[in-house]
Amino acid sequence: MRLISRWFLFLLMCGLLLDAGEAQKASPQAWMESWAAAQQSPEMMRNFIPPEETRDATVRQIFHLSVGGSEVRVRLSNACGSRPITFEAVHIARPVSAASGAIAPGSDTPLTFSGSASITVPAGAEYWSDPAAFPVKALSDVAVSFYVRIAIDDQTGHPGSRETTWYAHGNQVTAANLVGAQHVDHWYQVSGIEVPAPKHGGDVIALGDSITDGHATTTNGNDRWTDDLAERLQASRKTRNIGVLNEGIGGNQLLLYGLGPNVMARFDRDVLAQVGGRWVIVLEGVNDLGC
C-alpha cells in the first residue's frame, strides 16, 4: 500500500506539471532552459576532481544546447555543498570542438551576477547569472569557464555527463587553451543554461535513470536519446521552440537513494522548478525492480 500511495503522489505531481504547462500557453515565460543536468554529490575518489586541484583553478566545460537565442543566462550550483563557494570569474565562449578544451578566438564573454564579476553561492543554493549578449544557435555547443581561489571540497556535479571537462591552476578563464590542463568526463557546479523564451516556447523534461542519462552513448558525441529528440524537434518549424532537458541520473530509483537523490526527493528541483517546463517524460523504475 505504501508503494502504491507514493506512485499515486508521483503521478499526481506529473498531472500538476502538465496543468501548469497549459497555463504557460496563455502566459509565456520570459526565459526557458536550453540545457540542464540533474545535480548530485560526486563519489569521492571516483567522480570528484581532487580537491587540491580546484585550489586557484580554472574549470572549463562544454554544454550542448537544444534551442537557440539572442542571450544566455548560466546557473551555478552549490546544491550539494556544505559551505559557500565564491566564483571569482565566470565566462562563456564558443568551443573549438565538443572534444576540445580550446575556445574560439574573440568569442570569450564575461558573465556577471547582479552586476558583479564574482558571486558567492551559499551551501545548498543555486544562482543565475545576469543575461549576457551571447547569441547561440540551436544544437550548438558552448564552453563555460569558472575560476575559484579556494578548493571545493564538497563538489556538486553530474558524473554521467558523457562530456569532457578540463581544469588547470591559475585564472585562465579567458585563455584560448588552458595551460597544464587535466581532464575528466564529468560536469561540476553548472546546472542550467537559459535563453529568452520564444512565443509558444517550452521545455520537454526527461526524468529518468541511466537510460535517459546516456548509458552506452559516445563521450562528447551528444547521441543520447534526448539529443536525438532535440534534433527531431528542430527539424520542424512547428516544434523549433521546444527545448529538451536531460534530468537523468545513472542508477536512479523512485524511492531509494542510489548514486544520487531518488525521484521523489528531486522532483521539485529537477522538474517543477524548471521555468520553461511544459511536458515531462518519465522513464524510471528499472533500478527499483533490480534491488
mmCIF file of C-alpha atoms in Angstrom:
data_model
loop_
_atom_site.group_PDB
_atom_site.id
_atom_site.type_symbol
_atom_site.label_atom_id
_atom_site.label_comp_id
_atom_site.label_asym_id
_atom_site.label_seq_id
_atom_site.Cartn_x
_atom_site.Cartn_y
_atom_site.Cartn_z
ATOM 1 C CA MET A 1 0.000 0.000 0.000
ATOM 2 C CA ARG A 2 2.846 2.377 0.820
ATOM 3 C CA LEU A 3 4.394 1.886 -2.640
ATOM 4 C CA ILE A 4 1.030 2.371 -4.340
ATOM 5 C CA SER A 5 0.350 5.601 -2.432
ATOM 6 C CA ARG A 6 3.743 7.006 -3.396
ATOM 7 C CA TRP A 7 3.157 6.116 -7.036
ATOM 8 C CA PHE A 8 -0.187 7.930 -6.844
ATOM 9 C CA LEU A 9 1.504 11.015 -5.389
ATOM 10 C CA PHE A 10 4.155 10.913 -8.101
ATOM 11 C CA LEU A 11 1.581 10.647 -10.906
ATOM 12 C CA LEU A 12 -0.427 13.453 -9.303
ATOM 13 C CA MET A 13 2.636 15.717 -9.390
ATOM 14 C CA CYS A 14 3.093 14.886 -13.081
ATOM 15 C CA GLY A 15 -0.505 15.918 -13.678
ATOM 16 C CA LEU A 16 0.043 19.209 -11.875
ATOM 17 C CA LEU A 17 3.045 19.887 -14.079
ATOM 18 C CA LEU A 18 1.023 19.319 -17.217
ATOM 19 C CA ASP A 19 -1.691 21.647 -15.908
ATOM 20 C CA ALA A 20 0.958 24.298 -15.271
ATOM 21 C CA GLY A 21 2.242 23.792 -18.805
ATOM 22 C CA GLU A 22 -1.202 24.524 -20.207
ATOM 23 C CA ALA A 23 -1.331 27.745 -18.188
ATOM 24 C CA GLN A 24 2.010 28.812 -19.675
ATOM 25 C CA LYS A 25 0.482 28.871 -23.140
ATOM 26 C CA ALA A 26 -1.566 31.885 -22.102
ATOM 27 C CA SER A 27 1.341 33.491 -20.196
ATOM 28 C CA PRO A 28 4.690 32.635 -21.849
ATOM 29 C CA GLN A 29 7.776 32.595 -19.677
ATOM 30 C CA ALA A 30 10.379 35.284 -20.263
ATOM 31 C CA TRP A 31 13.110 32.613 -20.197
ATOM 32 C CA MET A 32 13.380 28.901 -20.869
ATOM 33 C CA GLU A 33 16.201 26.462 -20.420
ATOM 34 C CA SER A 34 18.172 25.190 -23.384
ATOM 35 C CA TRP A 35 20.297 22.796 -21.339
ATOM 36 C CA ALA A 36 20.136 21.354 -17.829
ATOM 37 C CA ALA A 37 21.514 18.455 -15.803
ATOM 38 C CA ALA A 38 20.427 16.837 -12.534
ATOM 39 C CA GLN A 39 22.825 17.610 -9.692
ATOM 40 C CA GLN A 40 24.240 15.211 -7.115
ATOM 41 C CA SER A 41 27.298 14.682 -4.896
ATOM 42 C CA PRO A 42 30.048 13.025 -6.979
ATOM 43 C CA GLU A 43 31.561 9.933 -5.390
ATOM 44 C CA MET A 44 34.820 10.653 -3.558
ATOM 45 C CA MET A 45 37.954 9.376 -5.307
ATOM 46 C CA ARG A 46 35.948 8.348 -8.352
ATOM 47 C CA ASN A 47 33.922 11.205 -9.780
ATOM 48 C CA PHE A 48 35.449 14.114 -7.834
ATOM 49 C CA ILE A 49 38.098 16.451 -9.138
ATOM 50 C CA PRO A 50 40.810 16.043 -6.458
ATOM 51 C CA PRO A 51 40.047 18.985 -4.117
ATOM 52 C CA GLU A 52 43.666 20.195 -4.159
ATOM 53 C CA GLU A 53 43.356 20.566 -7.945
ATOM 54 C CA THR A 54 40.468 23.017 -7.519
ATOM 55 C CA ARG A 55 42.507 25.444 -5.414
ATOM 56 C CA ASP A 56 43.426 28.525 -7.518
ATOM 57 C CA ALA A 57 41.970 26.761 -10.536
ATOM 58 C CA THR A 58 40.001 27.259 -13.737
ATOM 59 C CA VAL A 59 37.385 24.678 -14.754
ATOM 60 C CA ARG A 60 36.162 24.657 -18.374
ATOM 61 C CA GLN A 61 33.148 22.621 -19.511
ATOM 62 C CA ILE A 62 31.252 22.052 -22.764
ATOM 63 C CA PHE A 63 27.445 22.001 -22.899
ATOM 64 C CA HIS A 64 25.235 21.030 -25.861
ATOM 65 C CA LEU A 65 22.182 23.275 -26.219
ATOM 66 C CA SER A 66 18.771 22.258 -27.531
ATOM 67 C CA VAL A 67 17.268 25.629 -28.571
ATOM 68 C CA GLY A 68 18.904 28.907 -29.564
ATOM 69 C CA GLY A 69 18.501 32.512 -28.512
ATOM 70 C CA SER A 70 19.934 36.014 -28.619
ATOM 71 C CA GLU A 71 21.087 35.956 -24.980
ATOM 72 C CA VAL A 72 22.064 33.417 -22.348
ATOM 73 C CA ARG A 73 21.993 33.024 -18.589
ATOM 74 C CA VAL A 74 24.051 30.400 -16.743
ATOM 75 C CA ARG A 75 23.032 28.778 -13.443
ATOM 76 C CA LEU A 76 25.786 27.944 -10.967
ATOM 77 C CA SER A 77 25.028 25.245 -8.416
ATOM 78 C CA ASN A 78 26.210 24.552 -4.888
ATOM 79 C CA ALA A 79 23.230 22.311 -4.209
ATOM 80 C CA CYS A 80 25.279 19.566 -2.551
ATOM 81 C CA GLY A 81 27.901 21.754 -0.876
ATOM 82 C CA SER A 82 28.413 22.209 2.854
ATOM 83 C CA ARG A 83 29.936 25.714 2.680
ATOM 84 C CA PRO A 84 29.702 28.750 0.366
ATOM 85 C CA ILE A 85 31.674 28.801 -2.901
ATOM 86 C CA THR A 86 32.975 32.048 -4.347
ATOM 87 C CA PHE A 87 33.248 32.021 -8.116
ATOM 88 C CA GLU A 88 35.768 34.794 -8.818
ATOM 89 C CA ALA A 89 35.084 34.855 -12.567
ATOM 90 C CA VAL A 90 32.728 33.031 -14.936
ATOM 91 C CA HIS A 91 32.974 33.289 -18.737
ATOM 92 C CA ILE A 92 31.151 31.779 -21.700
ATOM 93 C CA ALA A 93 32.658 31.168 -25.139
ATOM 94 C CA ARG A 94 32.368 29.040 -28.258
ATOM 95 C CA PRO A 95 34.412 25.838 -28.100
ATOM 96 C CA VAL A 96 36.617 24.811 -30.999
ATOM 97 C CA SER A 97 35.056 21.335 -30.828
ATOM 98 C CA ALA A 98 32.983 19.241 -28.456
ATOM 99 C CA ALA A 99 36.069 17.214 -27.523
ATOM 100 C CA SER A 100 38.490 20.099 -27.073
ATOM 101 C CA GLY A 101 39.268 22.426 -24.185
ATOM 102 C CA ALA A 102 40.097 25.234 -26.632
ATOM 103 C CA ILE A 103 37.774 28.183 -27.251
ATOM 104 C CA ALA A 104 37.395 30.166 -30.460
ATOM 105 C CA PRO A 105 39.346 33.464 -30.506
ATOM 106 C CA GLY A 106 37.155 36.502 -29.991
ATOM 107 C CA SER A 107 34.219 34.531 -28.560
ATOM 108 C CA ASP A 108 35.060 34.848 -24.859
ATOM 109 C CA THR A 109 32.361 36.758 -22.944
ATOM 110 C CA PRO A 110 32.363 37.509 -19.192
ATOM 111 C CA LEU A 111 29.250 36.802 -17.154
ATOM 112 C CA THR A 112 28.061 38.994 -14.293
ATOM 113 C CA PHE A 113 25.927 38.353 -11.223
ATOM 114 C CA SER A 114 23.815 41.323 -10.151
ATOM 115 C CA GLY A 115 26.401 43.411 -11.994
ATOM 116 C CA SER A 116 29.423 41.855 -10.271
ATOM 117 C CA ALA A 117 32.080 39.661 -11.897
ATOM 118 C CA SER A 118 32.135 37.359 -8.855
ATOM 119 C CA ILE A 119 29.429 35.611 -6.879
ATOM 120 C CA THR A 120 29.343 33.659 -3.613
ATOM 121 C CA VAL A 121 26.790 30.844 -3.766
ATOM 122 C CA PRO A 122 25.663 29.601 -0.326
ATOM 123 C CA ALA A 123 25.655 25.921 0.558
ATOM 124 C CA GLY A 124 22.570 24.227 -0.858
ATOM 125 C CA ALA A 125 21.799 27.084 -3.242
ATOM 126 C CA GLU A 126 21.962 27.917 -6.948
ATOM 127 C CA TYR A 127 22.385 31.295 -8.654
ATOM 128 C CA TRP A 128 21.603 32.580 -12.149
ATOM 129 C CA SER A 129 23.930 34.953 -13.973
ATOM 130 C CA ASP A 130 22.703 38.188 -15.481
ATOM 131 C CA PRO A 131 21.635 37.959 -19.153
ATOM 132 C CA ALA A 132 24.643 38.113 -21.485
ATOM 133 C CA ALA A 133 24.532 39.222 -25.111
ATOM 134 C CA PHE A 134 25.863 35.957 -26.455
ATOM 135 C CA PRO A 135 23.763 34.654 -29.379
ATOM 136 C CA VAL A 136 23.579 30.863 -29.608
ATOM 137 C CA LYS A 137 22.181 28.541 -32.245
ATOM 138 C CA ALA A 138 20.030 25.514 -31.625
ATOM 139 C CA LEU A 139 22.001 22.272 -31.219
ATOM 140 C CA SER A 140 25.242 24.229 -30.752
ATOM 141 C CA ASP A 141 27.903 23.881 -28.041
ATOM 142 C CA VAL A 142 29.055 26.476 -25.526
ATOM 143 C CA ALA A 143 32.066 26.473 -23.207
ATOM 144 C CA VAL A 144 31.647 27.789 -19.668
ATOM 145 C CA SER A 145 34.790 28.513 -17.647
ATOM 146 C CA PHE A 146 34.917 29.479 -13.976
ATOM 147 C CA TYR A 147 37.746 30.381 -11.643
ATOM 148 C CA VAL A 148 37.876 29.696 -7.888
ATOM 149 C CA ARG A 149 40.620 30.539 -5.395
ATOM 150 C CA ILE A 150 39.573 28.242 -2.547
ATOM 151 C CA ALA A 151 39.460 24.473 -3.068
ATOM 152 C CA ILE A 152 35.984 22.960 -3.479
ATOM 153 C CA ASP A 153 35.835 20.026 -1.065
ATOM 154 C CA ASP A 154 32.122 19.214 -1.311
ATOM 155 C CA GLN A 155 31.533 19.346 -5.037
ATOM 156 C CA THR A 156 28.186 19.409 -6.807
ATOM 157 C CA GLY A 157 28.008 17.911 -10.248
ATOM 158 C CA HIS A 158 26.750 15.411 -12.748
ATOM 159 C CA PRO A 159 29.018 12.338 -13.069
ATOM 160 C CA GLY A 160 27.181 10.953 -16.117
ATOM 161 C CA SER A 161 27.976 13.914 -18.361
ATOM 162 C CA ARG A 162 29.464 11.927 -21.259
ATOM 163 C CA GLU A 163 31.301 15.205 -21.856
ATOM 164 C CA THR A 164 34.905 16.135 -21.069
ATOM 165 C CA THR A 165 35.771 18.816 -18.501
ATOM 166 C CA TRP A 166 39.199 20.475 -18.337
ATOM 167 C CA TYR A 167 40.804 22.026 -15.259
ATOM 168 C CA ALA A 168 44.092 23.831 -14.643
ATOM 169 C CA HIS A 169 45.671 26.040 -11.986
ATOM 170 C CA GLY A 170 45.509 29.812 -12.232
ATOM 171 C CA ASN A 171 42.912 32.207 -13.580
ATOM 172 C CA GLN A 172 42.704 31.130 -17.218
ATOM 173 C CA VAL A 173 39.043 31.820 -17.972
ATOM 174 C CA THR A 174 39.986 33.977 -20.987
ATOM 175 C CA ALA A 175 42.721 31.661 -22.311
ATOM 176 C CA ALA A 176 42.176 30.109 -25.733
ATOM 177 C CA ASN A 177 43.888 26.963 -24.407
ATOM 178 C CA LEU A 178 44.264 26.020 -20.743
ATOM 179 C CA VAL A 179 47.940 25.691 -19.886
ATOM 180 C CA GLY A 180 48.758 22.487 -17.991
ATOM 181 C CA ALA A 181 45.184 21.218 -18.173
ATOM 182 C CA GLN A 182 43.973 17.861 -16.915
ATOM 183 C CA HIS A 183 40.599 16.404 -17.801
ATOM 184 C CA VAL A 184 37.763 14.198 -16.546
ATOM 185 C CA ASP A 185 34.474 13.132 -18.106
ATOM 186 C CA HIS A 186 32.099 14.715 -15.572
ATOM 187 C CA TRP A 187 30.373 18.092 -15.067
ATOM 188 C CA TYR A 188 30.706 20.318 -11.999
ATOM 189 C CA GLN A 189 28.900 23.297 -10.423
ATOM 190 C CA VAL A 190 26.821 24.260 -13.508
ATOM 191 C CA SER A 191 23.209 23.064 -13.641
ATOM 192 C CA GLY A 192 21.430 25.063 -16.348
ATOM 193 C CA ILE A 193 21.649 27.437 -19.305
ATOM 194 C CA GLU A 194 18.696 29.640 -20.305
ATOM 195 C CA VAL A 195 17.739 31.574 -23.423
ATOM 196 C CA PRO A 196 14.856 34.025 -23.951
ATOM 197 C CA ALA A 197 11.667 32.070 -24.472
ATOM 198 C CA PRO A 198 10.174 32.489 -27.958
ATOM 199 C CA LYS A 199 6.429 32.594 -28.492
ATOM 200 C CA HIS A 200 4.884 29.262 -27.525
ATOM 201 C CA GLY A 201 8.300 28.087 -26.343
ATOM 202 C CA GLY A 202 8.738 25.490 -23.637
ATOM 203 C CA ASP A 203 10.775 22.510 -22.494
ATOM 204 C CA VAL A 204 10.356 18.768 -22.537
ATOM 205 C CA ILE A 205 11.893 17.451 -19.306
ATOM 206 C CA ALA A 206 13.245 13.905 -19.477
ATOM 207 C CA LEU A 207 13.253 12.485 -15.942
ATOM 208 C CA GLY A 208 14.935 9.117 -15.653
ATOM 209 C CA ASP A 209 17.836 6.829 -14.829
ATOM 210 C CA SER A 210 20.914 5.809 -16.835
ATOM 211 C CA ILE A 211 18.864 5.058 -19.961
ATOM 212 C CA THR A 212 17.953 8.745 -20.094
ATOM 213 C CA ASP A 213 21.299 9.947 -18.721
ATOM 214 C CA GLY A 214 23.094 8.401 -21.683
ATOM 215 C CA HIS A 215 24.419 4.965 -20.730
ATOM 216 C CA ALA A 216 26.350 3.347 -23.615
ATOM 217 C CA THR A 217 26.417 6.541 -25.680
ATOM 218 C CA THR A 218 29.537 8.216 -27.084
ATOM 219 C CA THR A 219 31.632 10.536 -24.926
ATOM 220 C CA ASN A 220 31.437 14.028 -26.491
ATOM 221 C CA GLY A 221 29.142 12.576 -29.176
ATOM 222 C CA ASN A 222 25.842 14.081 -27.954
ATOM 223 C CA ASP A 223 23.940 10.997 -29.069
ATOM 224 C CA ARG A 224 21.698 10.330 -26.084
ATOM 225 C CA TRP A 225 18.050 9.708 -26.936
ATOM 226 C CA THR A 226 17.293 13.181 -25.572
ATOM 227 C CA ASP A 227 19.778 14.675 -28.076
ATOM 228 C CA ASP A 228 18.033 12.762 -30.871
ATOM 229 C CA LEU A 229 14.684 14.121 -29.667
ATOM 230 C CA ALA A 230 16.051 17.681 -29.707
ATOM 231 C CA GLU A 231 17.251 17.185 -33.294
ATOM 232 C CA ARG A 232 13.854 15.882 -34.382
ATOM 233 C CA LEU A 233 12.098 18.853 -32.788
ATOM 234 C CA GLN A 234 14.467 21.274 -34.531
ATOM 235 C CA ALA A 235 13.795 19.609 -37.880
ATOM 236 C CA SER A 236 10.232 21.005 -37.953
ATOM 237 C CA ARG A 237 9.268 24.683 -37.946
ATOM 238 C CA LYS A 238 6.302 23.813 -35.736
ATOM 239 C CA THR A 239 8.470 22.473 -32.902
ATOM 240 C CA ARG A 240 11.671 24.526 -33.095
ATOM 241 C CA ASN A 241 10.683 26.491 -30.000
ATOM 242 C CA ILE A 242 10.719 23.364 -27.829
ATOM 243 C CA GLY A 243 13.806 22.583 -25.767
ATOM 244 C CA VAL A 244 14.835 19.261 -24.249
ATOM 245 C CA LEU A 245 16.277 18.966 -20.740
ATOM 246 C CA ASN A 246 18.005 15.740 -19.699
ATOM 247 C CA GLU A 247 17.360 15.200 -15.971
ATOM 248 C CA GLY A 248 18.528 11.594 -15.887
ATOM 249 C CA ILE A 249 20.799 10.146 -13.193
ATOM 250 C CA GLY A 250 22.577 6.816 -13.581
ATOM 251 C CA GLY A 251 21.386 4.230 -11.033
ATOM 252 C CA ASN A 252 18.457 6.430 -10.032
ATOM 253 C CA GLN A 253 15.482 4.988 -8.179
ATOM 254 C CA LEU A 254 11.955 6.088 -7.371
ATOM 255 C CA LEU A 255 12.050 5.638 -3.603
ATOM 256 C CA LEU A 256 15.601 4.760 -2.533
ATOM 257 C CA TYR A 257 18.817 6.747 -2.746
ATOM 258 C CA GLY A 258 21.405 5.265 -5.100
ATOM 259 C CA LEU A 259 24.218 7.289 -6.657
ATOM 260 C CA GLY A 260 22.016 10.371 -6.433
ATOM 261 C CA PRO A 261 18.773 11.595 -4.857
ATOM 262 C CA ASN A 262 15.706 9.499 -5.637
ATOM 263 C CA VAL A 263 12.988 10.800 -7.937
ATOM 264 C CA MET A 264 10.642 11.801 -5.135
ATOM 265 C CA ALA A 265 13.391 13.860 -3.488
ATOM 266 C CA ARG A 266 14.454 15.683 -6.649
ATOM 267 C CA PHE A 267 11.150 16.144 -8.461
ATOM 268 C CA ASP A 268 10.673 19.726 -7.263
ATOM 269 C CA ARG A 269 14.157 20.907 -8.282
ATOM 270 C CA ASP A 270 14.579 18.932 -11.498
ATOM 271 C CA VAL A 271 11.040 19.228 -12.887
ATOM 272 C CA LEU A 272 8.717 21.738 -11.207
ATOM 273 C CA ALA A 273 11.409 24.400 -10.778
ATOM 274 C CA GLN A 274 12.355 24.431 -14.472
ATOM 275 C CA VAL A 275 10.944 27.758 -15.618
ATOM 276 C CA GLY A 276 10.102 26.646 -19.158
ATOM 277 C CA GLY A 277 8.855 23.158 -18.306
ATOM 278 C CA ARG A 278 5.682 22.180 -20.156
ATOM 279 C CA TRP A 279 5.981 18.430 -20.634
ATOM 280 C CA VAL A 280 7.672 15.621 -18.725
ATOM 281 C CA ILE A 281 8.742 12.186 -19.926
ATOM 282 C CA VAL A 282 9.254 9.739 -17.038
ATOM 283 C CA LEU A 283 11.397 6.628 -17.554
ATOM 284 C CA GLU A 284 12.095 5.224 -14.077
ATOM 285 C CA GLY A 285 11.708 2.024 -12.069
ATOM 286 C CA VAL A 286 14.257 -0.318 -13.668
ATOM 287 C CA ASN A 287 16.685 0.057 -10.773
ATOM 288 C CA ASP A 288 13.884 -0.338 -8.195
ATOM 289 C CA LEU A 289 12.943 -3.681 -9.755
ATOM 290 C CA GLY A 290 16.562 -4.803 -9.674
ATOM 291 C CA CYS A 291 17.045 -4.120 -5.945
#
